[in-house]
Amino acid sequence: MENQDINEESINNQEDNNVQNDTASQDNVTATPSAEELLAEEKDRYIRLYAEFENYKKRTSKEKMEFFQFANQEMMVSMLGVLDDFERALKEIAKNGNPADLQGVELIYQKFKNKLTEKGLKPMEVRAGDSFNVDFHEAITQIPAPSEDLKGKIVDVIETGYTLSDKVIRFAKVVTGN
């Protein structure tokens, strides 16, 4: 009887092992991806890599364009002082100078200003009575407003502001009323 029990036990163990082997082989079948799944996965990886590369190309070309656009910004900022000196000289020559001298200096000033404008430099249009905007103006001082309508607005423009390709490179220096 004992032999029969041992025999039945070994048969039961073998059946359990067979059932476990069957489930393990089914797991192995589903775990190995098919050729279509591998192809879809590689295609997805390729599309993502391609999109990433396209974004990289766009970003670097945009950075390159910005670099060329603002490469001469430092030179333009240094030329603004010369432009201001020309404007002051024109005012002084107009007050008490020779008209021929005024005309010659004005021609040089216009030529210089046109060359800077060709490179993207634009003066800001700021007038007395305009609203004060921190994005474009720098308040040097505040004075009592000469009239009620000038409170919180620009009373006088001390120095012209300039933009280079829609980027402010020098804020307009203004006096505001309070």
CSV table of C-alpha atoms in Angstrom, one decimal:
chain,number,residue,atom,x,y,z
A,1,MET,CA,0.0,0.0,0.0
A,2,GLU,CA,2.8,2.3,0.8
A,3,ASN,CA,4.3,1.7,-2.6
A,4,GLN,CA,1.0,2.6,-4.2
A,5,ASP,CA,0.8,5.8,-2.2
A,6,ILE,CA,4.3,6.8,-3.1
A,7,ASN,CA,3.6,5.9,-6.8
A,8,GLU,CA,0.4,8.0,-6.8
A,9,GLU,CA,2.3,10.9,-5.1
A,10,SER,CA,5.0,10.8,-7.8
A,11,ILE,CA,2.3,10.8,-10.5
A,12,ASN,CA,0.6,13.8,-8.9
A,13,ASN,CA,4.0,15.6,-8.7
A,14,GLN,CA,4.7,14.8,-12.4
A,15,GLU,CA,1.2,16.2,-13.4
A,16,ASP,CA,1.9,19.4,-11.3
A,17,ASN,CA,5.2,19.8,-13.1
A,18,ASN,CA,3.6,19.3,-16.5
A,19,VAL,CA,1.0,21.9,-15.7
A,20,GLN,CA,3.7,24.3,-14.5
A,21,ASN,CA,5.8,23.7,-17.6
A,22,ASP,CA,2.7,24.3,-19.9
A,23,THR,CA,2.0,27.7,-18.3
A,24,ALA,CA,5.7,28.6,-18.5
A,25,SER,CA,5.8,27.7,-22.2
A,26,GLN,CA,2.7,29.8,-22.8
A,27,ASP,CA,4.4,32.7,-21.0
A,28,ASN,CA,7.4,32.3,-23.2
A,29,VAL,CA,5.3,32.3,-26.3
A,30,THR,CA,3.6,35.6,-25.3
A,31,ALA,CA,6.8,37.2,-24.0
A,32,THR,CA,8.7,36.9,-27.3
A,33,PRO,CA,7.4,39.8,-29.5
A,34,SER,CA,6.4,39.1,-33.0
A,35,ALA,CA,8.1,40.6,-36.0
A,36,GLU,CA,5.4,43.1,-36.5
A,37,GLU,CA,5.6,44.3,-32.9
A,38,LEU,CA,9.4,44.7,-33.2
A,39,LEU,CA,8.9,46.6,-36.5
A,40,ALA,CA,6.3,48.9,-34.9
A,41,GLU,CA,8.6,49.5,-31.9
A,42,GLU,CA,11.6,50.3,-34.2
A,43,LYS,CA,9.4,52.5,-36.4
A,44,ASP,CA,8.2,54.5,-33.3
A,45,ARG,CA,11.8,54.9,-32.1
A,46,TYR,CA,12.8,56.1,-35.6
A,47,ILE,CA,9.9,58.6,-35.8
A,48,ARG,CA,10.7,60.0,-32.4
A,49,LEU,CA,14.4,60.3,-33.2
A,50,TYR,CA,13.6,62.0,-36.5
A,51,ALA,CA,11.3,64.5,-34.8
A,52,GLU,CA,13.9,65.3,-32.2
A,53,PHE,CA,16.5,65.9,-34.9
A,54,GLU,CA,14.1,68.2,-36.8
A,55,ASN,CA,13.5,70.2,-33.6
A,56,TYR,CA,17.2,70.4,-33.1
A,57,LYS,CA,17.7,71.8,-36.6
A,58,LYS,CA,15.0,74.4,-36.2
A,59,ARG,CA,16.3,75.5,-32.8
A,60,THR,CA,19.9,75.9,-34.0
A,61,SER,CA,18.9,77.8,-37.1
A,62,LYS,CA,16.7,80.1,-35.0
A,63,GLU,CA,19.7,80.7,-32.6
A,64,LYS,CA,22.0,81.3,-35.6
A,65,MET,CA,19.5,83.9,-37.0
A,66,GLU,CA,19.3,85.6,-33.6
A,67,PHE,CA,23.1,85.6,-33.3
A,68,PHE,CA,23.5,87.3,-36.7
A,69,GLN,CA,20.6,89.7,-36.0
A,70,PHE,CA,22.1,90.9,-32.7
A,71,ALA,CA,25.8,90.4,-33.4
A,72,ASN,CA,26.3,94.0,-34.1
A,73,GLN,CA,24.3,95.1,-31.0
A,74,GLU,CA,27.4,96.1,-29.0
A,75,MET,CA,28.8,98.1,-31.9
A,76,MET,CA,25.4,99.9,-32.3
A,77,VAL,CA,25.3,100.8,-28.6
A,78,SER,CA,28.7,102.3,-28.8
A,79,MET,CA,27.7,104.3,-31.9
A,80,LEU,CA,24.7,105.8,-30.0
A,81,GLY,CA,27.0,108.2,-28.2
A,82,VAL,CA,28.4,109.5,-31.5
A,83,LEU,CA,24.8,110.0,-32.8
A,84,ASP,CA,24.0,112.0,-29.6
A,85,ASP,CA,27.1,114.1,-30.1
A,86,PHE,CA,26.0,114.9,-33.6
A,87,GLU,CA,22.6,116.0,-32.5
A,88,ARG,CA,24.1,118.3,-29.8
A,89,ALA,CA,26.5,119.7,-32.4
A,90,LEU,CA,23.7,120.4,-34.8
A,91,LYS,CA,21.8,122.3,-32.1
A,92,GLU,CA,24.8,124.4,-31.2
A,93,ILE,CA,25.8,125.2,-34.8
A,94,ALA,CA,22.1,126.1,-35.5
A,95,LYS,CA,22.2,128.6,-32.6
A,96,ASN,CA,25.3,130.5,-33.5
A,97,GLY,CA,27.1,129.0,-36.5
A,98,ASN,CA,27.6,129.4,-40.1
A,99,PRO,CA,24.8,128.0,-42.3
A,100,ALA,CA,27.3,126.3,-44.6
A,101,ASP,CA,28.8,124.5,-41.6
A,102,LEU,CA,25.4,123.5,-40.4
A,103,GLN,CA,24.5,122.1,-43.8
A,104,GLY,CA,27.8,120.1,-44.0
A,105,VAL,CA,27.5,118.6,-40.5
A,106,GLU,CA,23.8,117.8,-41.2
A,107,LEU,CA,24.7,115.9,-44.3
A,108,ILE,CA,27.2,113.8,-42.4
A,109,TYR,CA,24.7,113.3,-39.6
A,110,GLN,CA,22.0,112.1,-42.0
A,111,LYS,CA,24.4,109.7,-43.8
A,112,PHE,CA,25.5,108.3,-40.5
A,113,LYS,CA,22.0,107.9,-39.2
A,114,ASN,CA,20.8,106.3,-42.5
A,115,LYS,CA,23.6,103.7,-42.3
A,116,LEU,CA,22.6,102.8,-38.7
A,117,THR,CA,18.9,102.6,-39.8
A,118,GLU,CA,19.9,100.2,-42.6
A,119,LYS,CA,21.4,97.9,-40.0
A,120,GLY,CA,18.1,97.8,-38.0
A,121,LEU,CA,18.5,100.7,-35.6
A,122,LYS,CA,15.3,102.6,-35.0
A,123,PRO,CA,14.7,105.6,-32.7
A,124,MET,CA,11.8,105.4,-30.3
A,125,GLU,CA,9.0,107.9,-30.8
A,126,VAL,CA,8.5,109.4,-27.4
A,127,ARG,CA,6.8,112.8,-26.9
A,128,ALA,CA,5.8,114.9,-23.9
A,129,GLY,CA,2.3,113.8,-22.8
A,130,ASP,CA,2.8,110.1,-23.6
A,131,SER,CA,2.1,107.5,-21.0
A,132,PHE,CA,5.1,106.2,-19.0
A,133,ASN,CA,6.0,102.6,-19.9
A,134,VAL,CA,8.8,100.8,-18.1
A,135,ASP,CA,9.4,98.6,-21.0
A,136,PHE,CA,10.6,101.5,-23.1
A,137,HIS,CA,11.3,104.4,-20.8
A,138,GLU,CA,13.7,105.1,-18.0
A,139,ALA,CA,12.5,107.8,-15.5
A,140,ILE,CA,15.4,110.0,-14.5
A,141,THR,CA,13.4,112.2,-12.2
A,142,GLN,CA,9.9,113.3,-11.3
A,143,ILE,CA,8.8,116.9,-11.2
A,144,PRO,CA,5.4,118.4,-10.2
A,145,ALA,CA,3.2,118.1,-13.2
A,146,PRO,CA,2.7,121.5,-15.0
A,147,SER,CA,-1.0,120.5,-15.6
A,148,GLU,CA,-3.4,117.9,-14.3
A,149,ASP,CA,-3.4,115.9,-17.6
A,150,LEU,CA,0.5,115.3,-17.3
A,151,LYS,CA,0.3,113.5,-13.9
A,152,GLY,CA,2.0,110.1,-14.3
A,153,LYS,CA,2.9,110.9,-17.9
A,154,ILE,CA,6.1,112.0,-19.6
A,155,VAL,CA,6.8,115.7,-19.2
A,156,ASP,CA,10.2,115.9,-21.1
A,157,VAL,CA,12.5,113.6,-23.1
A,158,ILE,CA,16.1,113.9,-22.1
A,159,GLU,CA,17.7,111.2,-24.3
A,160,THR,CA,16.2,109.4,-27.2
A,161,GLY,CA,15.8,105.6,-26.9
A,162,TYR,CA,16.6,103.1,-29.6
A,163,THR,CA,15.6,99.7,-30.7
A,164,LEU,CA,17.5,97.2,-32.8
A,165,SER,CA,15.2,94.8,-34.6
A,166,ASP,CA,12.4,95.3,-32.1
A,167,LYS,CA,14.7,94.8,-29.1
A,168,VAL,CA,15.3,97.8,-26.8
A,169,ILE,CA,19.1,98.6,-26.7
A,170,ARG,CA,18.7,101.9,-25.0
A,171,PHE,CA,15.7,103.1,-23.0
A,172,ALA,CA,14.5,106.6,-23.6
A,173,LYS,CA,15.4,108.8,-20.6
A,174,VAL,CA,12.5,110.9,-19.6
A,175,VAL,CA,11.2,113.2,-16.9
A,176,THR,CA,7.7,112.3,-15.5
A,177,GLY,CA,5.1,114.4,-13.7
A,178,ASN,CA,3.7,113.6,-10.3
